[in-house]
Every structure is written in C-alpha cells, then in structure tokens.
CSV table of C-alpha atoms in Angstrom, one decimal:
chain,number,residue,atom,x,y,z
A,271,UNK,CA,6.6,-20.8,6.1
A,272,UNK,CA,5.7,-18.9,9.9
A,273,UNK,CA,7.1,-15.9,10.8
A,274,UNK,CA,9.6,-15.5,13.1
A,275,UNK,CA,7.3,-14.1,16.0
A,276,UNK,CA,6.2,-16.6,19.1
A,277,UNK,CA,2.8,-18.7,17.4
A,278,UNK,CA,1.5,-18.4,21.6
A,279,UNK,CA,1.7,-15.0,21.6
A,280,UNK,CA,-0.6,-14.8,18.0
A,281,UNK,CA,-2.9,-17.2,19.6
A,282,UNK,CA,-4.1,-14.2,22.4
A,283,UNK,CA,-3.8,-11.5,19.3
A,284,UNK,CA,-6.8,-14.2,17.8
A,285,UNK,CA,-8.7,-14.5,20.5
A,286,UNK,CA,-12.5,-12.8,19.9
A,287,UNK,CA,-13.0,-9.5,19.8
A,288,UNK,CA,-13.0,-8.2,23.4
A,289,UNK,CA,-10.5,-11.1,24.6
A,290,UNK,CA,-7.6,-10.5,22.2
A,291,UNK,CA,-4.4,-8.1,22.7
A,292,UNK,CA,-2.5,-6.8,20.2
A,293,UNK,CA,0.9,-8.6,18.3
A,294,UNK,CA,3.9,-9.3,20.3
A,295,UNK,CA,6.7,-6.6,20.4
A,296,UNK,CA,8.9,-8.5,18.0
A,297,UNK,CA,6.2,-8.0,15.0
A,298,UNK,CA,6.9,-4.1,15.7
A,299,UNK,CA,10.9,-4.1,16.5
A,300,UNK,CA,12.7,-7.4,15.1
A,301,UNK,CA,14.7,-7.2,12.1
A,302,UNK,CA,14.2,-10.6,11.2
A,303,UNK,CA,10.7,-10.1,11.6
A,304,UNK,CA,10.4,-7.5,8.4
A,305,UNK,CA,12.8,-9.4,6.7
A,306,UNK,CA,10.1,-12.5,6.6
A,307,UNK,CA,7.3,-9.5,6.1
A,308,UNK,CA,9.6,-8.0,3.0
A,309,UNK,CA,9.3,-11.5,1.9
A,310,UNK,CA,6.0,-12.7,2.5
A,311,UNK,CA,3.8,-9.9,2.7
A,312,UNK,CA,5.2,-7.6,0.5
A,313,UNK,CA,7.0,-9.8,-2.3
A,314,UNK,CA,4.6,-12.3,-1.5
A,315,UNK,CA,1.3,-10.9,-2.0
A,316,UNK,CA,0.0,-8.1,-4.3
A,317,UNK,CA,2.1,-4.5,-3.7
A,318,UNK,CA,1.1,-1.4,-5.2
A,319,UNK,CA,3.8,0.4,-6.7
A,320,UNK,CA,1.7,3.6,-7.6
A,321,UNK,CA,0.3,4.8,-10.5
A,322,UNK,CA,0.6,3.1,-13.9
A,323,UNK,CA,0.5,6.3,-15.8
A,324,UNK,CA,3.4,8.0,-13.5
A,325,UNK,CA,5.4,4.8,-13.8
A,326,UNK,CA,5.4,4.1,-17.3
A,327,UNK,CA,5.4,8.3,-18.2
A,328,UNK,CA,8.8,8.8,-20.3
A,329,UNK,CA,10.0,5.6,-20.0
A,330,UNK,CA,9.6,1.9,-21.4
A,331,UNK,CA,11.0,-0.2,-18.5
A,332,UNK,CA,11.5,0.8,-14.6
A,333,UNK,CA,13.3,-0.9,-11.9
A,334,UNK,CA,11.0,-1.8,-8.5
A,335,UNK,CA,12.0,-3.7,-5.5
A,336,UNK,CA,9.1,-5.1,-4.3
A,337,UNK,CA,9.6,-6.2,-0.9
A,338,UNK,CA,13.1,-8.2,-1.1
A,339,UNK,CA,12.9,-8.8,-4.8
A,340,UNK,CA,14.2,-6.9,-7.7
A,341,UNK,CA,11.7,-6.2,-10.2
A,342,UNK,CA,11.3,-4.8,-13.7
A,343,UNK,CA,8.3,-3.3,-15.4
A,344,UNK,CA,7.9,-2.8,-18.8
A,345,UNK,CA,5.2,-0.4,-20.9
A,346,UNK,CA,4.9,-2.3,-24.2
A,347,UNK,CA,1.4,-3.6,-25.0
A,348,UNK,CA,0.2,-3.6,-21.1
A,349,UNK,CA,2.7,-3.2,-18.3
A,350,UNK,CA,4.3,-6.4,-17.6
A,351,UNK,CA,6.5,-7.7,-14.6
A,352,UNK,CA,9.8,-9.6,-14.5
A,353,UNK,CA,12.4,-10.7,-12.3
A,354,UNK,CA,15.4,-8.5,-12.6
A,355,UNK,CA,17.7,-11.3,-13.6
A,356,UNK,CA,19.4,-12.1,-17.0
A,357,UNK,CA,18.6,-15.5,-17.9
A,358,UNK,CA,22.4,-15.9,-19.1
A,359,UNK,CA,24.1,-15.3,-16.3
A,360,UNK,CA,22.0,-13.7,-14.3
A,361,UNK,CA,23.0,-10.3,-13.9
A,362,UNK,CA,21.1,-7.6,-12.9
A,363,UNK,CA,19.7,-6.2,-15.7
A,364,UNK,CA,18.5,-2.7,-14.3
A,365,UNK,CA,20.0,-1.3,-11.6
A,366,UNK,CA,18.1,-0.2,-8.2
A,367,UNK,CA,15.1,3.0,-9.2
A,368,UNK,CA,17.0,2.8,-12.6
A,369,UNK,CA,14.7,3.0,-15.6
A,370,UNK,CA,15.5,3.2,-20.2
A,371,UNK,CA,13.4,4.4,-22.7
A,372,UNK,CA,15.1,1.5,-25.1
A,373,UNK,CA,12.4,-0.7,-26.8
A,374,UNK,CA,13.7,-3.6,-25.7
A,375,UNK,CA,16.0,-4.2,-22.2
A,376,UNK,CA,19.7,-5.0,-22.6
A,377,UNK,CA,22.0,-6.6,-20.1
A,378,UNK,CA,24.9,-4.6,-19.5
A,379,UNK,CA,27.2,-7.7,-18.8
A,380,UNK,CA,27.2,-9.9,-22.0
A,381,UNK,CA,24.6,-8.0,-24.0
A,382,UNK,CA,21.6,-10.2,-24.0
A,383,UNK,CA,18.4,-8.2,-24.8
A,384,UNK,CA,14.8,-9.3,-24.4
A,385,UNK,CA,12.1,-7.5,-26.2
A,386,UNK,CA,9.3,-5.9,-23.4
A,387,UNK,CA,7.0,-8.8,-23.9
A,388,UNK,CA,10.1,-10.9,-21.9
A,389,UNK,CA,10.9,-12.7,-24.9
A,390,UNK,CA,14.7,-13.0,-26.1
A,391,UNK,CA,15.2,-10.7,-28.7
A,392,UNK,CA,19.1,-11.2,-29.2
A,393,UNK,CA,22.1,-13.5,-27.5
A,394,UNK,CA,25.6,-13.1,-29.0
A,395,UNK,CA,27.6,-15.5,-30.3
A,396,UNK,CA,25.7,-18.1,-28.6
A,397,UNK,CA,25.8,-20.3,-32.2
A,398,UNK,CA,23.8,-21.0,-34.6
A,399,UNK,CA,21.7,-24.1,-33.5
A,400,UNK,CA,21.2,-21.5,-30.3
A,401,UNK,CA,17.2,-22.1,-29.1
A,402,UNK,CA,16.5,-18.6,-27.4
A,403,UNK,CA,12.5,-20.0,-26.8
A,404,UNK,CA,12.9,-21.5,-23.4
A,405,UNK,CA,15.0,-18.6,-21.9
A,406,UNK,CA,12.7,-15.5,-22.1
A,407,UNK,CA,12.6,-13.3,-18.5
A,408,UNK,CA,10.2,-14.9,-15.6
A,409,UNK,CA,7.3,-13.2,-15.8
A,410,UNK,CA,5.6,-12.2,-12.3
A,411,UNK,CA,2.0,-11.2,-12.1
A,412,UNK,CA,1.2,-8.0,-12.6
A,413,UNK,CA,-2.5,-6.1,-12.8
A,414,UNK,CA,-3.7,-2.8,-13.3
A,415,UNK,CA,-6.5,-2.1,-10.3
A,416,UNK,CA,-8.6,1.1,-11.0
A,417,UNK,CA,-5.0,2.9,-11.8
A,418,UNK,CA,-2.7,1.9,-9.7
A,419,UNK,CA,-0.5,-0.9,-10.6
A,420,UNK,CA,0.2,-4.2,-8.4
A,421,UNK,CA,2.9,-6.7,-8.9
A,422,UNK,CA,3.3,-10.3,-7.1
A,423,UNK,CA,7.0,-10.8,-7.2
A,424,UNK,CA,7.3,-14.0,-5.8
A,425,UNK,CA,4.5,-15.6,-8.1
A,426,UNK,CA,3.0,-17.0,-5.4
A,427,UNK,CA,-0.1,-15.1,-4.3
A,428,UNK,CA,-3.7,-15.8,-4.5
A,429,UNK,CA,-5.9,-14.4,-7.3
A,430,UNK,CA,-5.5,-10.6,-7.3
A,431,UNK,CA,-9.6,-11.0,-7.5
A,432,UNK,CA,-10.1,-13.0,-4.4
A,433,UNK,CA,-6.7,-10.5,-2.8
A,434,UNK,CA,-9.2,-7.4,-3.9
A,435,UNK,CA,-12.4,-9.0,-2.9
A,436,UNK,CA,-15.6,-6.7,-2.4
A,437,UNK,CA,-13.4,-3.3,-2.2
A,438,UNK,CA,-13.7,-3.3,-6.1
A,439,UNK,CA,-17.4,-2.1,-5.6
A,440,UNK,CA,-16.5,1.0,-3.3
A,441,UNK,CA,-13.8,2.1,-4.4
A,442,UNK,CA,-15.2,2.2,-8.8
A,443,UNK,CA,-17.4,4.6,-8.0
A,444,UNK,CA,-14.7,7.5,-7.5
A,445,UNK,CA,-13.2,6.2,-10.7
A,446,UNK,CA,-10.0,7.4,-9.5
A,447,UNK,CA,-8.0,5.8,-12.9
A,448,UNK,CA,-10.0,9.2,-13.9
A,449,UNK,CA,-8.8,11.8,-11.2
A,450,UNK,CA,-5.4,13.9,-11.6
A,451,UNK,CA,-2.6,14.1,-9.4
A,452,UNK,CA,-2.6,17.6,-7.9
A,453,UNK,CA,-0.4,17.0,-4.3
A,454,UNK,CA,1.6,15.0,-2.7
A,455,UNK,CA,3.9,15.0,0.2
A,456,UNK,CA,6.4,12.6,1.4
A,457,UNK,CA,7.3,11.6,4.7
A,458,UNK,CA,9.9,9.4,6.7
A,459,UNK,CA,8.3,8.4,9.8
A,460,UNK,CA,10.1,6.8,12.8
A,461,UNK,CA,7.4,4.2,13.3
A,462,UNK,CA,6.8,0.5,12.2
A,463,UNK,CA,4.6,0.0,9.1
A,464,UNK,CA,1.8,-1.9,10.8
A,465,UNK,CA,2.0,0.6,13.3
A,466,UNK,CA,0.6,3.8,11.2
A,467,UNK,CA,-1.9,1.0,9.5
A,468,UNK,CA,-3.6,0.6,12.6
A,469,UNK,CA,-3.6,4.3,13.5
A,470,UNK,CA,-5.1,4.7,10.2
A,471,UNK,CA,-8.1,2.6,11.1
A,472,UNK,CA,-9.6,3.4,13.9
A,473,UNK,CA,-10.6,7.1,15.5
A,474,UNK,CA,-10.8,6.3,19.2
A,475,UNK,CA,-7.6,8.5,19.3
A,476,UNK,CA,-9.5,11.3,17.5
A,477,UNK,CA,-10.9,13.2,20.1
A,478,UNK,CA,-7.6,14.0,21.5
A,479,UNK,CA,-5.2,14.6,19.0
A,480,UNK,CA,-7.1,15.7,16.0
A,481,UNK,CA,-8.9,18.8,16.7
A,482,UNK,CA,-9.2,19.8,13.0
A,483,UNK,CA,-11.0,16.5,12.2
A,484,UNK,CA,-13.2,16.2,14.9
A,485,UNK,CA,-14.7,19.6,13.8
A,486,UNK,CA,-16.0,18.3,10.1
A,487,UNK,CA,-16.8,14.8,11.5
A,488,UNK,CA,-17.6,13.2,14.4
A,489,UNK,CA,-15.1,10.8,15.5
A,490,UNK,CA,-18.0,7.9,16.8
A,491,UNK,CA,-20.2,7.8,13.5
A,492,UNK,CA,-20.0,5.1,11.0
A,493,UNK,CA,-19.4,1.8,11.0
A,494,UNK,CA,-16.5,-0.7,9.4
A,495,UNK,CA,-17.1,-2.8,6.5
A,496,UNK,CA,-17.5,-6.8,6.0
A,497,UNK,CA,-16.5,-7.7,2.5
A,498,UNK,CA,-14.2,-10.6,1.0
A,499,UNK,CA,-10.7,-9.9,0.6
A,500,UNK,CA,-7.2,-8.8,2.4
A,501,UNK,CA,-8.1,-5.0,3.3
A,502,UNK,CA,-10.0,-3.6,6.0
A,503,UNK,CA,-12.0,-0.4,6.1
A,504,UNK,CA,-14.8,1.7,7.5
A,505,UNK,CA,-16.6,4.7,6.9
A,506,UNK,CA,-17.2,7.9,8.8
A,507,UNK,CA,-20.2,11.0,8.4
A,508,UNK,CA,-19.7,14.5,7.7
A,509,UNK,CA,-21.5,17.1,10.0
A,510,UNK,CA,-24.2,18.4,8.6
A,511,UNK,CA,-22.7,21.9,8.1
A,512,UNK,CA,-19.6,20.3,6.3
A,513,UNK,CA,-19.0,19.4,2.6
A,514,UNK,CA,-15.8,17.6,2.8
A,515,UNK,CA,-12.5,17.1,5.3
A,516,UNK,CA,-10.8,20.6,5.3
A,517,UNK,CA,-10.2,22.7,8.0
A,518,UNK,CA,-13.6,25.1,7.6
A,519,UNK,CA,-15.8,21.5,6.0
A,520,UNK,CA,-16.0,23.8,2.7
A,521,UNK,CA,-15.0,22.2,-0.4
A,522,UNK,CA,-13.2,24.5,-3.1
A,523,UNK,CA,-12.9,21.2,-5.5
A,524,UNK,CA,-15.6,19.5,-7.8
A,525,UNK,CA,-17.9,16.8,-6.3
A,526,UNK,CA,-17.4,13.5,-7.8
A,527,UNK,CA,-20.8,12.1,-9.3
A,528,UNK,CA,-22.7,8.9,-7.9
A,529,UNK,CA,-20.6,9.2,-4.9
A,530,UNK,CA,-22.4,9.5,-0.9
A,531,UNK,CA,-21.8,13.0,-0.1
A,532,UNK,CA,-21.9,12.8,3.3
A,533,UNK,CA,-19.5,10.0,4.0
A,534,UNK,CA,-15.9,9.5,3.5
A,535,UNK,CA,-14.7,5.7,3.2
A,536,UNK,CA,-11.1,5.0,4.8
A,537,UNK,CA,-9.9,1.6,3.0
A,538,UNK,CA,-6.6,0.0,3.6
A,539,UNK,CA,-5.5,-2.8,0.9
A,540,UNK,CA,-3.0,-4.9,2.4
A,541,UNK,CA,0.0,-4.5,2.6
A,542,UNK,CA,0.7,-1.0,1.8
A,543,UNK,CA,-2.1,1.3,0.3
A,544,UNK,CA,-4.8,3.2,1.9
A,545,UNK,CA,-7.3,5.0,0.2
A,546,UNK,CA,-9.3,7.9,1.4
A,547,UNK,CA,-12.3,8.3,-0.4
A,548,UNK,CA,-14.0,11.9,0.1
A,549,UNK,CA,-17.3,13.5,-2.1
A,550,UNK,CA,-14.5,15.7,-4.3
A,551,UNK,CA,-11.5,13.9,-3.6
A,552,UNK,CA,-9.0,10.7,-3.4
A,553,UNK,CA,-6.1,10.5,-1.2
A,554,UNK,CA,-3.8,7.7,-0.5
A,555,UNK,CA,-0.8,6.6,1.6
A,556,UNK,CA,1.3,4.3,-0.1
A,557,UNK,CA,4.3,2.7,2.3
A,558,UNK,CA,7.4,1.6,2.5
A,559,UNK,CA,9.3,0.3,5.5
A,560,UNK,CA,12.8,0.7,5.9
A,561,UNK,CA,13.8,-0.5,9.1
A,562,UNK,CA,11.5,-1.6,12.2
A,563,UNK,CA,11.4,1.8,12.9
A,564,UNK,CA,11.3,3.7,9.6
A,565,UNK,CA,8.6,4.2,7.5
A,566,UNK,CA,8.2,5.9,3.8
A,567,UNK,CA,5.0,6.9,3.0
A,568,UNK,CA,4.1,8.7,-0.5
A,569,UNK,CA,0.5,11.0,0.7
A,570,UNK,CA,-1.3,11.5,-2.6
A,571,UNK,CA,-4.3,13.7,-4.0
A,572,UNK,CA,-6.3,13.5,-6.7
A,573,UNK,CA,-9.1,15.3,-8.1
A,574,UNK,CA,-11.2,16.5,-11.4
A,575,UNK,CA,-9.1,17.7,-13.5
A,576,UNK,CA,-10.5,20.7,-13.9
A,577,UNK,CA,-9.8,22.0,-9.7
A,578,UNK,CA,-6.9,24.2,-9.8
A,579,UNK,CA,-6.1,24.6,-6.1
A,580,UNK,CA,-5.6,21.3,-3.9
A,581,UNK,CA,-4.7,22.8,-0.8
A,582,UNK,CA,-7.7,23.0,1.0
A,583,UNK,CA,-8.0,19.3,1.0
A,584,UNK,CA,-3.6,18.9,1.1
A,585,UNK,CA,-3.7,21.7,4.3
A,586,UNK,CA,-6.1,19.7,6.5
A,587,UNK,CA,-4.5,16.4,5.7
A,588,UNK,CA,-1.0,17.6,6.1
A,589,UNK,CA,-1.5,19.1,9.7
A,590,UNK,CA,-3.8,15.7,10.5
A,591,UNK,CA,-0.9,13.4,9.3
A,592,UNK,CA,1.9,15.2,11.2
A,593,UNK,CA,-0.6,14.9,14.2
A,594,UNK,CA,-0.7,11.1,13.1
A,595,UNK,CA,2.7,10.6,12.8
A,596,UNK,CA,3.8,11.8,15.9
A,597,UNK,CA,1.6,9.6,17.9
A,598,UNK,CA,2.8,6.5,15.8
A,599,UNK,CA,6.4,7.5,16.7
A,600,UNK,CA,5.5,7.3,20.3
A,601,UNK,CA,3.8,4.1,20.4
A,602,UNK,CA,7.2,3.0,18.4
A,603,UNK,CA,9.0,4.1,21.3
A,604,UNK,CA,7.0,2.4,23.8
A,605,UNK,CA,7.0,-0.6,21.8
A,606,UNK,CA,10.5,-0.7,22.1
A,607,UNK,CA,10.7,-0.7,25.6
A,608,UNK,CA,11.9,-3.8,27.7
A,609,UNK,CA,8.4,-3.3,29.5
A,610,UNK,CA,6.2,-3.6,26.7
A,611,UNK,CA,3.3,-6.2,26.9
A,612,UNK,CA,0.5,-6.0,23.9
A,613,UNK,CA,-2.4,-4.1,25.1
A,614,UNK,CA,-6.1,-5.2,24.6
A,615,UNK,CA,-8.9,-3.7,22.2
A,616,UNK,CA,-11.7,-1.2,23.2
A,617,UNK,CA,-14.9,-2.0,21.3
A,618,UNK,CA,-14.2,0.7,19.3
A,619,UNK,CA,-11.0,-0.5,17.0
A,620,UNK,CA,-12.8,-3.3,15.8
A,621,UNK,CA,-10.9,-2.6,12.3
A,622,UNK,CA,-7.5,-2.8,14.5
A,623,UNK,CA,-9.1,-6.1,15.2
A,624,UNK,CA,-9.6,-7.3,12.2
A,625,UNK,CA,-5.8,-5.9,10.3
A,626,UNK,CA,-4.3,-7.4,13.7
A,627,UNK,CA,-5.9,-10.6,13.0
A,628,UNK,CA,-5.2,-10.9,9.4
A,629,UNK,CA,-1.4,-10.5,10.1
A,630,UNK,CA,-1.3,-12.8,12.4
A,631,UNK,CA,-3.0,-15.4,10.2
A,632,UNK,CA,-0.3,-14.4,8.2
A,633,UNK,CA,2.3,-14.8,10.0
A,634,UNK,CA,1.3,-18.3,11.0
A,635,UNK,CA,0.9,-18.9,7.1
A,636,UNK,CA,-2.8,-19.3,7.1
A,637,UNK,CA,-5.1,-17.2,4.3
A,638,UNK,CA,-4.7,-12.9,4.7
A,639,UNK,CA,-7.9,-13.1,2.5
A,640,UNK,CA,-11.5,-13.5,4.3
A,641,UNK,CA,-13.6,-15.5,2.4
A,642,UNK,CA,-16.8,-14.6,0.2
C-alpha cells in the first residue's frame, strides 16, 4: 500500500544525487501522512522500544504501542511479543504503558489468562470438550539486537537480519548490551520525526550552529557508509588534541577496547533509533512522533560500568541537542508554510540523500532495505 503523499513529487526526491530535492511538504505536515508512517514504518517494520533489561526490570509483561498497534511483551524464557487482544473477545488485555508482575497475563473482562509463552493457560466455563490449542495470543516478531529490543507488530517485515544488514559489524564492537545507563534526558520537540533524522545526518549545518562541536571535530572529515540494510550512517574524526565529544575534547570516562579512537560513528536504524558511537561512550536517540509537529525523543548514555560521572559527555550533548532542536523547529515552521517548495541537496548531505530516498521508496511501497 503507497503513502498518501503525490508519487510525482517522490519521483524528483529519487532523482541522482545532485538532481534530487527533498520530500513534498505533506510527508512533514499531513496527518494522514503519519497515520500511514505509524502504520507502515513504525508498526510495519522493526521498532526499537529500548532496552530489554529496562523493560523487563520488575515486571513479567509490559504494554507498547508500536506505531498504531497495541502490543505486549512478556519476560518468561526470552522476551516475546503479542498483539494486545484477548482471543475470546478480544479485549484489551493490558491497558496503554500498563505493565503486571503476574506469571501469566489475565484478561480483565471474562478472565481468560495465557501463560507468557502466549499459550492459553485457563478459559472459564468454556466446557469440557473446550480445545484451548488453536486460541493462544498472535505472536509478533520480536529480537533482541546487541540490547535493545525490536518488535514487528504487524508481522509483516522483512528478516530483522537483512532490516540490520552490515550495521551489526560496527556497532558489536562497542558491545553496548555490556555498557550501563548513566543519563538520559527527554525531550518534546516541535519538529517532524524525519525532520531531526536528517539533521542528525549530515554536518553542513555544523559550522554555524554548533560551536562546541566544531571545536573537538571538524565538521568536513569523514565519510558515510555503504552497507546492506535500512539505516544510514557516517563517521566523523576527532582533532588531534581531542579524546572524545565534550566541550574541552577530554574524556573523564573509560575507553572502550578494540574500538577507533579517533572516530565517532553516527548510525541511524530506521525508523527511530540513532546511535552515537564515541571511543568511551554510547549515546542514542530513540523517537517517537506525536503529531506532524511533535516529536519524543529519549537521549541515552551509556558507559563502563565503572565511570561515575557522565556529565562531561551528557553536558556537551545536551547544549548540542538543544542547538539541534531548535533548528529542526524552524525548518518545521518553514515547512509549514503555504510557500514551501522541497529544496535540493549540496554534495555534502549525501546521507540526507540516501534516508530521503529510502523513505520515499517506502512510501511508494518498494524495499527500505538496500541490498547486499
């Protein structure tokens, strides 16, 4: 199924590199545009929900809306994904962000309860000759990914290996399943979710906006990477007087072994998790749109366990993301107006490129993934 945006308009956004604009306005400002992106890129594909440990930690099953799908997740065995629907009746059987330490979950309505595998584990008064077998929860697919967990809630997606690709290779080396939560922030930004994705990948605003960064590393080194799968990413350098991104390039953390030290990788799985991935550090940014407009976006740190104080690494990335933020909210404002026409791409944002042109494939219904 296409996407409600103007298949003309994604031809120019798939034009060559050089030739191509950016996506129509109504990809940035139509309601009925994220409702089909809730749907199909979201609920349709593979969205991280966050960390397994911090969402099975004290309880057995959790509630998750996964784009426009209610979802639960159960810790028995392995962490396990169903639709939140009773197969009686079908009422919910968790409410929304709700979440039960039970052993097995338990509609509220008649009382059905289904062990955390999915199977039925009781039905009331159904009778005797009563076959429970063929009525056990849908299970969605669900995989753990290097600690964070990822849930298809439609059922529909591609292999979470080929959705992956060739990111598995640079992001192991961190082993951040290992590292320890030590910050985060949370933020509500006025700005469409694609919007701060494409901010996120490319530093040809850098020089103007981010001071702080350009001091520990230089906004024009690097390059972007070419590997199977729906993400996009690039690395950048560290100066050669700098250790890590803070705002003096020392680093007061631990540095994580058989990693480069002098690059930090900037990775964005589609749809909603980027991963930062610095010498003595790992920070992500996991979103959530709201509206067109609206934006929720968990910032994450991790490190050794044994670093005590974060907020070298949370200071820096706090004032750049604010910085961030506020220019995403003003492209979301000129976005909205009636004058708006999709710009074209300097040389420099090929990775804009290459997430514009993997939305628009999607949109049109055609592969996200790039082939091996």
């Amino acid at each position: 199924m296409t996407a409600p945006v103007d298949a003309r308009a994604l031809e120019a956004s798939l034009r060559p590199h050089g030739e191509s604009v950016m996506l129509p306005r109504e990809a940035y400002t139509d309601p009925a545009v994220l409702a089909w992106e809730r749907r199909h890129f979201f609920a349709g594909t593979w969205t991280c929900l966050g960390r397994v440990d911090e969402l099975s930690d004290g309880t057995t099953q959790r509630e998750v809306t996964v784009g426009d799908i209610a979802t639960i997740v159960t810790f028995g065995e392995r962490p396990r994904a169903f639709a939140n629907t009773c197969r009686h009746r079908g009422h919910e059987l968790l409410q929304r962000d709700e979440t039960s330490e039970r052993r097995a979950v338990v509609c509220p309505y008649h009382g059905w309860s289904y062990e955390l595998d999915g199977s039925v584990k009781a039905a009331p008064r159904m009778g005797d000759g009563f076959h429970t077998k063929p009525y056990g929860l849908v299970e969605l697919p669900a995989e753990v990914w290097q600690g964070w967990l990822f849930v298809n809630a439609t059922g529909t997606a591609t292999s979470f290996a080929d959705h992956v690709g060739g990111l598995t290779e640079l992001v192991a080396p961190y082993a951040p399943e290992s590292l320890v939560l030590k910050a985060r922030h949370a933020y509500d930004v006025a700005s469409n979710w694609k919007t701060i994705v494409e901010n996120y990948h490319e530093c040809y605003h850098c020089p103007l906006i981010h001071p702080e960064l350009c001091k520990v590393s230089p906004p024009t080194s690097g390059d972007n990477w070419n590997l199977p799968g729906a993400w996009v990413g690039g690395l950048m350098d560290l100066r050669p007087d700098a250790e890590t991104m803070s705002l003096d390039g020392r680093s007061h953390g631990v540095q994580l072994e058989g990693v480069d030290p002098r690059r930090v990788n900037y990775l964005g799985l589609f749809p909603n998790l980027l991963i930062s991935l610095h010498p003595d550090y790992v920070m992500t940014h996991r979103m959530e749109p709201r509206t067109p407009s609206l934006t929720a976006i968990e910032c994450s740190w991790y490190f050794r366990p044994e670093v005590k104080d974060p907020s070298y690494a949370v200071e820096f990335w706090d004032i750049t993301n604010r910085e961030d933020w506020a220019a995403c909210e003003s492209v979301q404002r000129g976005a909205e107006s009636p004058h708006f026409r999709p710009g074209p791409l300097s040389p420099a944002e090929d990775a804009v490129y290459q997430w514009v042109t993997m939305l628009a494939r999607g949109y049109l219904g055609k592969p996200l993934s790039t082939p091996a």
